[in-house]
Coordinates of C-alpha atoms (C1' of nucleotides) in Angstrom, one line a residue:
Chain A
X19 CA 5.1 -18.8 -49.3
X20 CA 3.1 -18.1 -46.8
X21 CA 3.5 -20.0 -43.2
X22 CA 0.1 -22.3 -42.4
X23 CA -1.0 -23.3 -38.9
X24 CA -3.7 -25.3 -38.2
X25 CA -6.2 -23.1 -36.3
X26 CA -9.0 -25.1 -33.9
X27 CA -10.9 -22.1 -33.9
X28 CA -11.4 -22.5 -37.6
X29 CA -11.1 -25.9 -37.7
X30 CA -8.7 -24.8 -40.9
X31 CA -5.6 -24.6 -41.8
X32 CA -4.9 -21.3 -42.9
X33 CA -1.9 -18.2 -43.5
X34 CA -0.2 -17.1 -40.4
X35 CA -0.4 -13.2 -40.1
X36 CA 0.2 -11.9 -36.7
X37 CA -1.9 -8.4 -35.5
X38 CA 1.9 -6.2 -35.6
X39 CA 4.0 -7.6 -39.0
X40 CA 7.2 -9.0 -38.2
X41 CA 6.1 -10.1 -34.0
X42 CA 4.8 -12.7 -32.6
X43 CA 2.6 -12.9 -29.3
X44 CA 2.5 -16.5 -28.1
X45 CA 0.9 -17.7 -24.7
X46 CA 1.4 -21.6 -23.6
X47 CA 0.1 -23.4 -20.7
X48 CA 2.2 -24.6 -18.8
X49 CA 2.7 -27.0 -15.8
X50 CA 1.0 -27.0 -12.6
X51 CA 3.6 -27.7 -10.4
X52 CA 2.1 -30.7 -8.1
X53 CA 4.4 -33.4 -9.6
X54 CA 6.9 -34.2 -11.8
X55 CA 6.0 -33.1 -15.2
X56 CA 5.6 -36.5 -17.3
X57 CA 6.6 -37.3 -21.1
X58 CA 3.2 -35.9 -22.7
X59 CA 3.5 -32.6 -21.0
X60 CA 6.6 -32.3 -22.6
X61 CA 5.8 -33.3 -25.7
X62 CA 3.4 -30.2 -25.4
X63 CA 6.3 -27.9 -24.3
X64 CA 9.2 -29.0 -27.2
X65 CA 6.4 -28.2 -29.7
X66 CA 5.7 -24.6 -28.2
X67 CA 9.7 -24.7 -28.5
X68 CA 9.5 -26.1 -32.1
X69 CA 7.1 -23.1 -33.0
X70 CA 8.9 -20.3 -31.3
X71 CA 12.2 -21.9 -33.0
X72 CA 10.7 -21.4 -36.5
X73 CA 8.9 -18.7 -36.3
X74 CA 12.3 -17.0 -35.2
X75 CA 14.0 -19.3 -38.2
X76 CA 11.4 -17.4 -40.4
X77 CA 12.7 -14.2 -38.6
X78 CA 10.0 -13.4 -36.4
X79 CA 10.7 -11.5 -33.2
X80 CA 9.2 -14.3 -30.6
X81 CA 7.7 -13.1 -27.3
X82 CA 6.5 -16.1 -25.8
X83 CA 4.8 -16.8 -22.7
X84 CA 4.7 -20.1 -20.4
X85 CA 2.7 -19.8 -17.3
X86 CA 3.2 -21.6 -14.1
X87 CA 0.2 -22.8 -12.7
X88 CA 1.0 -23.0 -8.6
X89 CA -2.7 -22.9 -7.2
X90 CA -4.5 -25.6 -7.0
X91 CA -8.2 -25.7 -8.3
X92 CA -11.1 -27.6 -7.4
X93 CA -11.9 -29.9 -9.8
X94 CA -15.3 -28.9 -10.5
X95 CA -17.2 -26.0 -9.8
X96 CA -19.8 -27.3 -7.4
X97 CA -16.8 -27.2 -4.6
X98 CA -16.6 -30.3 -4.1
X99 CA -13.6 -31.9 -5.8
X100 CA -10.2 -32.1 -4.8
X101 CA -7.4 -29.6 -5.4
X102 CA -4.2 -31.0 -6.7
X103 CA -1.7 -28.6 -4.7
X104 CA -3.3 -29.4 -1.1
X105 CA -3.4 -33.7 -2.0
X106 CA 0.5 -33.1 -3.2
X107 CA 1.0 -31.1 -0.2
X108 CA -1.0 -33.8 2.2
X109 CA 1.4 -36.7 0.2
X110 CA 4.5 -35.4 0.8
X111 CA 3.6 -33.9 4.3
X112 CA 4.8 -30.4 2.8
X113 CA 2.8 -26.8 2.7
X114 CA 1.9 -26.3 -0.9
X115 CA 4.4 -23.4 -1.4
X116 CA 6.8 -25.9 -1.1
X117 CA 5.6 -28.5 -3.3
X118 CA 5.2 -25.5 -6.1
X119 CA 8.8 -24.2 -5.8
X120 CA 9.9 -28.1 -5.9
X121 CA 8.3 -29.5 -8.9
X122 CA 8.6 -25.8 -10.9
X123 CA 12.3 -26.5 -10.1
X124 CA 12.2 -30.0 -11.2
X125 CA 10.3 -28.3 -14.4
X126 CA 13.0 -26.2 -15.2
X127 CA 15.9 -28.7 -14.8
X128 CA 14.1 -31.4 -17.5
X129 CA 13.3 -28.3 -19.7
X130 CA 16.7 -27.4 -19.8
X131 CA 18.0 -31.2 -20.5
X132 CA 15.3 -31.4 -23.3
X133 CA 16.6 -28.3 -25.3
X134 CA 14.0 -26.0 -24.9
X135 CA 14.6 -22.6 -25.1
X136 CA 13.6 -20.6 -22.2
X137 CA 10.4 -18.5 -22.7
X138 CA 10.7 -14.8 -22.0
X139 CA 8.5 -15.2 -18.8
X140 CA 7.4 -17.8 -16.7
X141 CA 4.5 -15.6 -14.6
X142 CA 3.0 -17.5 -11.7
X143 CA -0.6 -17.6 -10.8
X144 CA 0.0 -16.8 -7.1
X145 CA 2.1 -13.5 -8.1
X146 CA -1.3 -12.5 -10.5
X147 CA -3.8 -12.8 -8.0
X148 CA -4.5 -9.0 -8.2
X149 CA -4.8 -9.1 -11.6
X150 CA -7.5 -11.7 -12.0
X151 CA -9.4 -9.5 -9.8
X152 CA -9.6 -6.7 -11.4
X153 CA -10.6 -8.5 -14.3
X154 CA -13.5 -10.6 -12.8
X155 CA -14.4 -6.5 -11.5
X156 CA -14.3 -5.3 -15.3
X157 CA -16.6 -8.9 -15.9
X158 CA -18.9 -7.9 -13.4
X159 CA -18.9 -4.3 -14.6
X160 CA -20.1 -5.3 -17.8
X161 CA -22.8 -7.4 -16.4
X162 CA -21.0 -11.0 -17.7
X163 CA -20.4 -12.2 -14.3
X164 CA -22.3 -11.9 -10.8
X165 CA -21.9 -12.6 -7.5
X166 CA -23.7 -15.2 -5.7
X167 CA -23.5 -16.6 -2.3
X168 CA -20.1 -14.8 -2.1
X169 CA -18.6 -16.4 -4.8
X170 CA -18.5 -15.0 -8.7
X171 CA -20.1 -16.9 -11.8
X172 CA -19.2 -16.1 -15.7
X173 CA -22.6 -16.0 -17.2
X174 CA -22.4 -18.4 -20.3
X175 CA -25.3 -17.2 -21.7
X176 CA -24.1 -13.4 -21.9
X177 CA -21.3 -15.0 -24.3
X178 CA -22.9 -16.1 -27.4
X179 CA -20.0 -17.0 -28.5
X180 CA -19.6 -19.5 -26.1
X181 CA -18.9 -23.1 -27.4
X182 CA -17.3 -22.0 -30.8
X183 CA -13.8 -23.3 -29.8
X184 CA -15.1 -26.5 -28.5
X185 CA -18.4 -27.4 -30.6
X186 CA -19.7 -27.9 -27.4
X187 CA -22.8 -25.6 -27.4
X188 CA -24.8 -24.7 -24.5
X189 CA -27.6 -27.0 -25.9
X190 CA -25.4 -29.9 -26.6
X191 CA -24.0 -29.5 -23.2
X192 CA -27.9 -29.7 -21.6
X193 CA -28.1 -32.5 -24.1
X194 CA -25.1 -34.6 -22.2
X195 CA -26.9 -33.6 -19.1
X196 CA -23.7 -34.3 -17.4
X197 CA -23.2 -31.2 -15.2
X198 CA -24.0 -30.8 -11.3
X199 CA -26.6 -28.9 -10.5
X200 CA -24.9 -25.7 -8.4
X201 CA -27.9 -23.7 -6.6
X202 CA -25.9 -20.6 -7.0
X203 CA -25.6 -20.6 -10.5
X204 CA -28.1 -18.9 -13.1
X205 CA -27.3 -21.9 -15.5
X206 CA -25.6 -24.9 -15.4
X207 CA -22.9 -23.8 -17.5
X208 CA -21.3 -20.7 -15.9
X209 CA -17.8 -21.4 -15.0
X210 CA -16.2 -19.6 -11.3
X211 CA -14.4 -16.9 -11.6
X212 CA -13.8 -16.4 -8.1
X213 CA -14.6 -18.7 -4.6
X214 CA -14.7 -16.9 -1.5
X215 CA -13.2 -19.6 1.1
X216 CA -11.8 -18.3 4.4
X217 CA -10.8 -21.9 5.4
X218 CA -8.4 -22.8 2.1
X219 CA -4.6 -23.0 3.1
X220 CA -4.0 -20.6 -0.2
X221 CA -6.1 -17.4 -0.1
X222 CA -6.1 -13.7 -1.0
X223 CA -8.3 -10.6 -0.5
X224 CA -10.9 -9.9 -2.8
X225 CA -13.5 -7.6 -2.8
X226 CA -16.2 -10.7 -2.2
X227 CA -14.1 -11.8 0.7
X228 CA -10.8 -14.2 1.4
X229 CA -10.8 -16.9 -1.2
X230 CA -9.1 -17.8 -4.3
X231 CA -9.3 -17.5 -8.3
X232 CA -11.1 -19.4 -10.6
X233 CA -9.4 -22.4 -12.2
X234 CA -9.6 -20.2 -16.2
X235 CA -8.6 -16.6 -15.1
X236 CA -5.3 -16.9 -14.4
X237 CA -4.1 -17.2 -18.0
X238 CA -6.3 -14.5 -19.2
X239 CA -4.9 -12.1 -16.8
X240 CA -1.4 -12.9 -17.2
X241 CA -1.2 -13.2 -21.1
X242 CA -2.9 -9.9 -20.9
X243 CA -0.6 -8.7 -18.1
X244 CA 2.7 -10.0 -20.1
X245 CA 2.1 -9.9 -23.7
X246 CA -1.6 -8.2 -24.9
X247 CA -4.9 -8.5 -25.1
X248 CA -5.1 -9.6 -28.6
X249 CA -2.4 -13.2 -29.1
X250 CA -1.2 -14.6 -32.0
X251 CA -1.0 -17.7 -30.8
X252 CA -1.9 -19.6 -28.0
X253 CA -1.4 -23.2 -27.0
X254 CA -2.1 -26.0 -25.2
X255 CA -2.9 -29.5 -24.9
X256 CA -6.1 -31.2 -26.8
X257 CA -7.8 -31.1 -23.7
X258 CA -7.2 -28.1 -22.5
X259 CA -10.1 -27.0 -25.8
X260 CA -12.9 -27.9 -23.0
X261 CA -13.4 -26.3 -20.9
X262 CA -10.2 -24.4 -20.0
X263 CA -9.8 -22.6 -23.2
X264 CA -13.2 -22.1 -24.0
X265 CA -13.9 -20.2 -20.9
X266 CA -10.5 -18.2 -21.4
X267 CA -11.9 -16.6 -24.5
X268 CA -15.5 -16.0 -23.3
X269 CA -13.6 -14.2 -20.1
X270 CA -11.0 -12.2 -22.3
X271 CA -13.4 -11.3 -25.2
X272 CA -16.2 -10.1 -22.6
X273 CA -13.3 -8.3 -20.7
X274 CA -12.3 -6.9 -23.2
X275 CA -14.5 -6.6 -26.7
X276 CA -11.4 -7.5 -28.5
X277 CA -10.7 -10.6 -30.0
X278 CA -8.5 -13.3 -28.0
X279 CA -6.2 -15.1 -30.3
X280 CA -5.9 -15.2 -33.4
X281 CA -4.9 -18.8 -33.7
X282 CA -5.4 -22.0 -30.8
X283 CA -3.2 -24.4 -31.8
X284 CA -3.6 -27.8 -29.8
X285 CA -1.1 -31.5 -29.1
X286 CA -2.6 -34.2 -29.3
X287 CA -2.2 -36.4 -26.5
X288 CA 0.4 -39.0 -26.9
X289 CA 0.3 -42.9 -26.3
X290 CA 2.6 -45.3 -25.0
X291 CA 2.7 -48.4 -26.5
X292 CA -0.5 -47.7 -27.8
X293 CA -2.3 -47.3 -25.0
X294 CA -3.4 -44.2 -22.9
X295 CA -0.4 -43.5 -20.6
X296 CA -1.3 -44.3 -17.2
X297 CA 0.3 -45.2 -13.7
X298 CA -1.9 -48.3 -13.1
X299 CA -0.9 -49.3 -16.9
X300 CA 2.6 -48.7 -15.7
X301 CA 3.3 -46.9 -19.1
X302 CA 4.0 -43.4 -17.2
X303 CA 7.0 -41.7 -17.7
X304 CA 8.7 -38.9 -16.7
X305 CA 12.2 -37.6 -18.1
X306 CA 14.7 -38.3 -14.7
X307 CA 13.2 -42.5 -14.9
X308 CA 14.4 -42.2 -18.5
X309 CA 17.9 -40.6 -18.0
X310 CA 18.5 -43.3 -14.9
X311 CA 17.7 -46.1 -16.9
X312 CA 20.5 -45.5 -20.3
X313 CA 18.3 -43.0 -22.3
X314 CA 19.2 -39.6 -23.6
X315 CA 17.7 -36.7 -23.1
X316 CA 18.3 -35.8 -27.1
X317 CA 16.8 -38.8 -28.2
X318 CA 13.6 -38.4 -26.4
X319 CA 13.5 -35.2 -27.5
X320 CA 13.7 -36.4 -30.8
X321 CA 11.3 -39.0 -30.2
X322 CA 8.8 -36.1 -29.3
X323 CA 9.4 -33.6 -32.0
X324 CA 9.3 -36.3 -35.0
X325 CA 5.9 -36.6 -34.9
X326 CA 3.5 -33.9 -36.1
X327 CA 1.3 -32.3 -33.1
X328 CA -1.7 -32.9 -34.5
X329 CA -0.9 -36.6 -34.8
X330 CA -1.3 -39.2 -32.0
X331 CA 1.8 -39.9 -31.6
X332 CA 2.9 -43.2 -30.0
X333 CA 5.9 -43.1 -27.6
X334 CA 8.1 -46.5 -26.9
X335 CA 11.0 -46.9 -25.6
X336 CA 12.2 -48.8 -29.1
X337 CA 11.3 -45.5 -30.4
X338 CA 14.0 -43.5 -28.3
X339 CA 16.1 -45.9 -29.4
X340 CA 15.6 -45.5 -32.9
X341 CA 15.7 -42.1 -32.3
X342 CA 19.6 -42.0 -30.9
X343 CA 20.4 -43.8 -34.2
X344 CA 18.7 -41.2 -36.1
X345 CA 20.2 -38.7 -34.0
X346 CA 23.9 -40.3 -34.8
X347 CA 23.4 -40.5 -38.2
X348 CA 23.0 -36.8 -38.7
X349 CA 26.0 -36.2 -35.8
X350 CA 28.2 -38.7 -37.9
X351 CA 27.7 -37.1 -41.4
X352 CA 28.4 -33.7 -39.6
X353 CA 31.7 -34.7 -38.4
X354 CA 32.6 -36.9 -41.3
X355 CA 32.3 -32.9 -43.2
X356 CA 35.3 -31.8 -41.1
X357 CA 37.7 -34.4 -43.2
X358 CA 36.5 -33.3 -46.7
X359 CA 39.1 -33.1 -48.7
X360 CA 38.5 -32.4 -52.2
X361 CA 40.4 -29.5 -54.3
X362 CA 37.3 -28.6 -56.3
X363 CA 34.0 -27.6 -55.2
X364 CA 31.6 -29.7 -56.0
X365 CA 28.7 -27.5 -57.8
X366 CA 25.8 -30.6 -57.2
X367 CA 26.6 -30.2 -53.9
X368 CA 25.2 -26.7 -53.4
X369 CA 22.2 -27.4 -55.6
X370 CA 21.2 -30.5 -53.2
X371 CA 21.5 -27.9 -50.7
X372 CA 19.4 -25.3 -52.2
X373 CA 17.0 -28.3 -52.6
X374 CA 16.8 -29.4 -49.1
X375 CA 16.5 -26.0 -47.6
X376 CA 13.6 -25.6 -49.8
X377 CA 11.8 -29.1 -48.9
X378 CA 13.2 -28.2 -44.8
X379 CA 11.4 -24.7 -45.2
X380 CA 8.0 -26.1 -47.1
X381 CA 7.2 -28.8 -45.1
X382 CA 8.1 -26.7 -41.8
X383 CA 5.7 -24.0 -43.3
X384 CA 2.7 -26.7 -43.6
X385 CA 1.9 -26.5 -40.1
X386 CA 4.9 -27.7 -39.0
X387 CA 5.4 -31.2 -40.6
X388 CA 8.9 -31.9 -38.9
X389 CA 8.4 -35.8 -40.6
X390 CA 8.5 -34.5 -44.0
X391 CA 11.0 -31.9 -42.9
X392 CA 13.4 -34.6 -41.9
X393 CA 13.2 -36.9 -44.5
X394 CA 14.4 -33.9 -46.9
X395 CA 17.6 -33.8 -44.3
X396 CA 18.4 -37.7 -44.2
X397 CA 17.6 -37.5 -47.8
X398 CA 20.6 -35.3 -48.6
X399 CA 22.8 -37.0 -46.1
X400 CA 22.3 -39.9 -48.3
X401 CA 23.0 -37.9 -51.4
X402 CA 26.2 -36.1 -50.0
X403 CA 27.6 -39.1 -48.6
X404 CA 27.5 -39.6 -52.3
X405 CA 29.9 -36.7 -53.4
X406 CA 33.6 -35.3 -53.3
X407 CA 33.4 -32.5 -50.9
X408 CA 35.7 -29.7 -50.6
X409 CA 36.3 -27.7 -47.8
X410 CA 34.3 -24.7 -48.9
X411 CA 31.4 -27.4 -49.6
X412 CA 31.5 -28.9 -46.3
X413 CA 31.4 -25.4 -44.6
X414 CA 28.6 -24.5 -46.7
X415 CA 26.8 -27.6 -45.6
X416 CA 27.6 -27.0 -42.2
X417 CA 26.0 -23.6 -42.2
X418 CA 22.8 -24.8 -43.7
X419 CA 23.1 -27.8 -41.3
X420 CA 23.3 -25.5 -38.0
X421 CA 20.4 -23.4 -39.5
X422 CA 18.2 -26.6 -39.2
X423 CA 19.1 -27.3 -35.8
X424 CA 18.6 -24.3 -34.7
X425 CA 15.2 -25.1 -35.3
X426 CA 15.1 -28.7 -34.4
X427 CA 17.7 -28.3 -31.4
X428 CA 19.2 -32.0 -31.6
X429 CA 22.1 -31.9 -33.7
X430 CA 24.9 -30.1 -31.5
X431 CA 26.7 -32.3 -29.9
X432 CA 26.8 -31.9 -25.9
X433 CA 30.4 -30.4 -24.4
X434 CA 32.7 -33.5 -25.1
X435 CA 35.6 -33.5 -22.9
X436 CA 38.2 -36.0 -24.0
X437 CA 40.9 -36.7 -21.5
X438 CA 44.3 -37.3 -21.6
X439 CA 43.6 -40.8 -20.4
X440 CA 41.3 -41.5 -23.5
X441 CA 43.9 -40.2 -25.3
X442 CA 46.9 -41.7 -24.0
X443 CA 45.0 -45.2 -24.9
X444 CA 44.0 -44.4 -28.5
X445 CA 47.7 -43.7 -28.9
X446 CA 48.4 -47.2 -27.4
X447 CA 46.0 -48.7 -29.6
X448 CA 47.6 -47.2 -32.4
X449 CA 51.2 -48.5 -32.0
X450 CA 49.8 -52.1 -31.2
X451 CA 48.0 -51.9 -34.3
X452 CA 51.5 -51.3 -36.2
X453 CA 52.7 -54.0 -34.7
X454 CA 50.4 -56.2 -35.7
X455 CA 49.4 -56.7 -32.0
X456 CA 45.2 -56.6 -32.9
X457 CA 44.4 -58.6 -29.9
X458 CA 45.7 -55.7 -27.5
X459 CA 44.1 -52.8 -30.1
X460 CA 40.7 -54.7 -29.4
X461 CA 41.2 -54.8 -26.0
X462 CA 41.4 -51.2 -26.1
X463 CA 38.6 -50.6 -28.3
X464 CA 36.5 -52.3 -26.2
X465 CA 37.6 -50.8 -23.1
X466 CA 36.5 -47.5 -24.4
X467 CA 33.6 -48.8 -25.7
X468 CA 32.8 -49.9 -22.3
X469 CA 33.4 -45.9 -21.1
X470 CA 30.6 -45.0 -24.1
X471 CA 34.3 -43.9 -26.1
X472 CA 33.5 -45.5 -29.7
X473 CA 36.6 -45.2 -32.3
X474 CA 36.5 -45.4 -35.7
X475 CA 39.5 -46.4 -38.4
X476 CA 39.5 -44.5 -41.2
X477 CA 42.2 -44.0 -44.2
X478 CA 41.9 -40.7 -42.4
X479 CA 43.0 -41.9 -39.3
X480 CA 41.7 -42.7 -36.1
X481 CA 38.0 -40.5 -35.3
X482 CA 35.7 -41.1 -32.0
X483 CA 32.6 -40.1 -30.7
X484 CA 30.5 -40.7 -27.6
X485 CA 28.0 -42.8 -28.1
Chain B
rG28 C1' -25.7 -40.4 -24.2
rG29 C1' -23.3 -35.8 -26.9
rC30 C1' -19.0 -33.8 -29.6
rG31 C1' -14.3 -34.8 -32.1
rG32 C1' -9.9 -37.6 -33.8
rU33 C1' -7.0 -41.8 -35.7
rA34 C1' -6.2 -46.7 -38.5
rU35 C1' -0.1 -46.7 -44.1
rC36 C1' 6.0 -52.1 -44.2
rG37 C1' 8.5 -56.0 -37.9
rC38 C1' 8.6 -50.8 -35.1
rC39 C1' 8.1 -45.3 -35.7
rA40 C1' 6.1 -42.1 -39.5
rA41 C1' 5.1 -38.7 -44.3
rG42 C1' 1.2 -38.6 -47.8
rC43 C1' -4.7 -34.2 -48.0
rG44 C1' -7.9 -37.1 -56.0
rG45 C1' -3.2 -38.1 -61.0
rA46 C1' 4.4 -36.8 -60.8
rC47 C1' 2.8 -42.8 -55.4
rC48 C1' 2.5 -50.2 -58.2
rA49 C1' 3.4 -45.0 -51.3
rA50 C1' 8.9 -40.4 -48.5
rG51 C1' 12.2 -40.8 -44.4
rG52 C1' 14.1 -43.1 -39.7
rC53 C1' 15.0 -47.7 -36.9
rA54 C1' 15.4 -52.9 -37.2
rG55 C1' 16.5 -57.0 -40.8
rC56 C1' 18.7 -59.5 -45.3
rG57 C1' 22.5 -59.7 -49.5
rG58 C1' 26.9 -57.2 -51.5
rA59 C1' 31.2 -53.5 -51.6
rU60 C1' 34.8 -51.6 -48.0
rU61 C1' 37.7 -53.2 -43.2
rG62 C1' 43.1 -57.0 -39.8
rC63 C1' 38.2 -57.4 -37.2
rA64 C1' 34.8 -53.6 -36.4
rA65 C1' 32.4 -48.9 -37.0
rA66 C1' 30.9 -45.4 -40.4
rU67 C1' 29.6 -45.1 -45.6
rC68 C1' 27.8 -46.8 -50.4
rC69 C1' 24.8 -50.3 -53.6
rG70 C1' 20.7 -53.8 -53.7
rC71 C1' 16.3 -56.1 -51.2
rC72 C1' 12.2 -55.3 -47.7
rA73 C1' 4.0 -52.4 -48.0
rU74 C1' -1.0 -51.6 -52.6
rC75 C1' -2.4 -48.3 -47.5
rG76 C1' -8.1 -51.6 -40.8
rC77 C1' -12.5 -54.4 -43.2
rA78 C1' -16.7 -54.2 -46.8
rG79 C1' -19.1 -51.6 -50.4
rG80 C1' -19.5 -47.0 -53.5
rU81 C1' -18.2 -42.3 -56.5
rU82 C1' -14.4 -41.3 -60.4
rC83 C1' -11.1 -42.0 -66.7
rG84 C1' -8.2 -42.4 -62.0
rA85 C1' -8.4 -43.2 -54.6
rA86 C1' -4.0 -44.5 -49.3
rU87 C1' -6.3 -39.8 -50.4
rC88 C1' -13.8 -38.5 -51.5
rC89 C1' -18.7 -41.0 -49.7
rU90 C1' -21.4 -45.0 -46.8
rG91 C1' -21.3 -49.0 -43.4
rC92 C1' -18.5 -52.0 -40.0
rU93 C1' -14.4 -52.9 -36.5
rA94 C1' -10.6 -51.2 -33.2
rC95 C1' -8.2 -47.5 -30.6
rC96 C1' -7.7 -42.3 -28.6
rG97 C1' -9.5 -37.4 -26.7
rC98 C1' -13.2 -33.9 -24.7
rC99 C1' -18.0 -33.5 -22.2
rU100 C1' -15.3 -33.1 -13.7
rC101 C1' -8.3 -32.3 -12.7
rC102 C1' -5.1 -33.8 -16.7
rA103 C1' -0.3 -31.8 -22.2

RNA sequence: GGCGGUAUCGCCAAGCGGACCAAGGCAGCGGAUUGCAAAUCCGCCAUCGCAGGUUCGAAUCCUGCUACCGCCUCCA
């Protein structure tokens, strides 16, 4: 069976088949590094992780792609919105270097805590600015792009192409007759590639004079720069289809005849308590507020992964909640496996197995239905919990087991380090429990309870976790 | 105003015309087990936003309505 993605180019499902068999050329956006990244950009960056996870599950060599976005852009193109870098930078009374090597710091620390596999590179739009310049020249070379009043226009209609991503033709763009009027452009539509400002803090030489890049080039240079000019995939958030990625593909295709990626695959923004996350709703969240106030990093992970992409998926902090249980759930039947003790194999064992791989592997393969995928895992936990387990049945299961997480990334447990203290006390409770003394073994309990320590008697003897 | 999406149990969430009088997780209730717990097992817990229509058959298709969300200026 063939992997399907969801393609918003074709508004279709259809079979993954990458340009080179066997490799895979994936190109996310990333942050733009002005503030702390917040709960929905991450839910955009664990699925990019989720995909790279299985497609290397499904034995795919990976080579993925994250930029950093550290210039700030205008907000529109009639120069005169704000730029995001310089406000941060005016905010926190800092240059905007600074506020791009503090937030991309802060990136990588919550990406880390979330499970997400680094990508192979993390180029920055400041380091590329040569690049993007030689490609608006090749642009302009082919007579797509022109100069005007010193700064450089995409021609939209030298694209006809333009709007295929998006639905969002030119004439339904007229239609909304929502766009400045820029005397410089040749139509309302063309997008900057390039704006020649000698006054902006960040600036770079260019043939048309001290300014800076567009707010589209950048990842168009550096996926070509760092992966090719033809991607398998390439992601971003839902509202990244207009303009940004739109204008991406008429700049790469007209660069470069080829096509751009072969498949756009696209989050859906998330809500929070069923509303649009936003400061002034005071629903915004970002990963540190949610590890100061009791929350774990794995469960919000969780939270964000259970939910197909393409689904609107609503975030609440009931939800993490319910997602640590889940989480434990799965930890506790791993680590009830380590006491199975039966002396024969159990055969129905490795035929639920065989039939959980197989639902974990065909709803994965349906553009990544992680919901269905689960259910197949809880389902078996339910069915094992069932059985008489041998040793050789347990390990079996705790291959398979370490395969799926290897894809999800939740399972493993983080470095527990138990102490002699911890131990000392279990020890204690142990004895008082022989004698009978059950006040002073609850005492105990609860005391580690209190230190997250949770112990559990089994005809086993005495098993604990962290909670 | 233009383009697009979603609505399934208290909460989250699969389902894409028949195997569904609807997975799975969380919460809850009853029982087994336990010194008490925890974990685990068993049982209980929805006719799918509303109104029509198509079909032998619909949560799944069509029409209308309502609500919410996204894009059309930065935003995952």
């Amino acid at each position: 069976m063939p992997i399907r993605f969801y393609n918003t180019l074709t508004k279709a499902k259809q079979d993954f088949v990458p340009v080179l068999p066997g490799q895979v050329c994936m190109y996310h956006c990333g942050p733009t590094v002005y503030s702390f990244a917040h709960i929905g950009n991450f839910r955009a960056y664990i699925f990019a992780d989720l995909l790279r996870r299985y497609l290397e599950y499904r034995g795919f060599q990976v080579h993925q792609v994250m930029n950093i976005t550290d210039v700030g852009h205008l907000t529109d193109d009639s120069d005169e919105g704000e730029d995001k870098m310089l406000v941060a930078a005016g905010r926190e009374g800092k240059d905007p270097w600074e506020i791009a090597r503090f937030y991309s710091q802060a990136f990588f620390v919550d990406i880390e805590k979330l499970r997400i596999r680094k990508a192979m590179v993390y180029p920055r739009a400041t380091e590329h600015v040569p690049q993007m310049v030689r490609l608006v020249e090749r642009l302009i070379d082919r007579g797509l792009a022109y100069v005007s009043n010193r700064c450089v226009y995409f021609d939209v209609t030298r694209f006809p192409a333009y709007g295929r991503l998006s639905g969002n033709t030119l004439e339904s763009l007229q239609a909304g007759a929502r766009i400045e009027v820029n005397p410089d452009k040749r139509n309302p539509c063309d997008f900057t590639l390039w704006v020649t400002d000698d006054h902006h803090i960040m600036k770079w030489e260019s043939p048309w004079g001290m300014g800076y890049p567009g707010w589209h080039i950048e990842c168009s240079a550096m996926s070509m720069t760092h992966l090719s000019e033809t991607l398998d995939i390439h992601t971003g958030g839902e509202d990244n289809i207009f303009p940004h990625h739109e204008c991406e593909i008429a700049q790469s295709e007209g660069a470069t005849g080829k096509p751009f990626v072969g498949c756009w695959m696209h989050t859906r923004h998330l809500l929070v308590d069923g509303r649009k996350m936003s400061k002034s709703l005071g629903n915004f969240h970002i990963l540190r507020d949610l590890l100061e106030r009791g929350y774990e990093a794995d469960a919000v992970r969780y939270s964000l992964l259970s939910t197909n992409y393409r689904q609107p998926l609503n975030f609440t902090l009931e939800g993490v909640q319910a997602s640590k249980q889940a989480v434990s759930r799965l930890r506790d039947f791993l680590r009830r496996l380590e006491e199975a003790s039966a002396t024969r194999d159990n055969p129905e064992a490795a035929a639920l197995l065989a039939r959980t791989v197989a639902g974990f592997e065909a709803a994965m393969d349906d553009d990544l239905n992680v919901s269905s995928a689960l259910a197949a895992l809880f389902e078996f936990v339910r069915d094992a919990n069932r059985l008489s387990l041998s040793r050789e049945d347990a390990a079996l299961i705790r291959a398979a087991f370490g395969r799926f997480d290897q894809v999800l990334g939740v399972l493993e447990c983080r470095p527990a380090i138990l102490d002699e203290e911890i131990e000392r006390l279990i020890q204690e409770r142990q004895a008082a429990r022989q004698a009978k003394n059950f006040a002073r073994a609850d005492a105990i309990r609860k005391d580690l309870k209190d230190r997250g320590i949770f112990l559990e008697d089994t005809p086993q003897g005495v098993r604990w976790k962290r909670g």
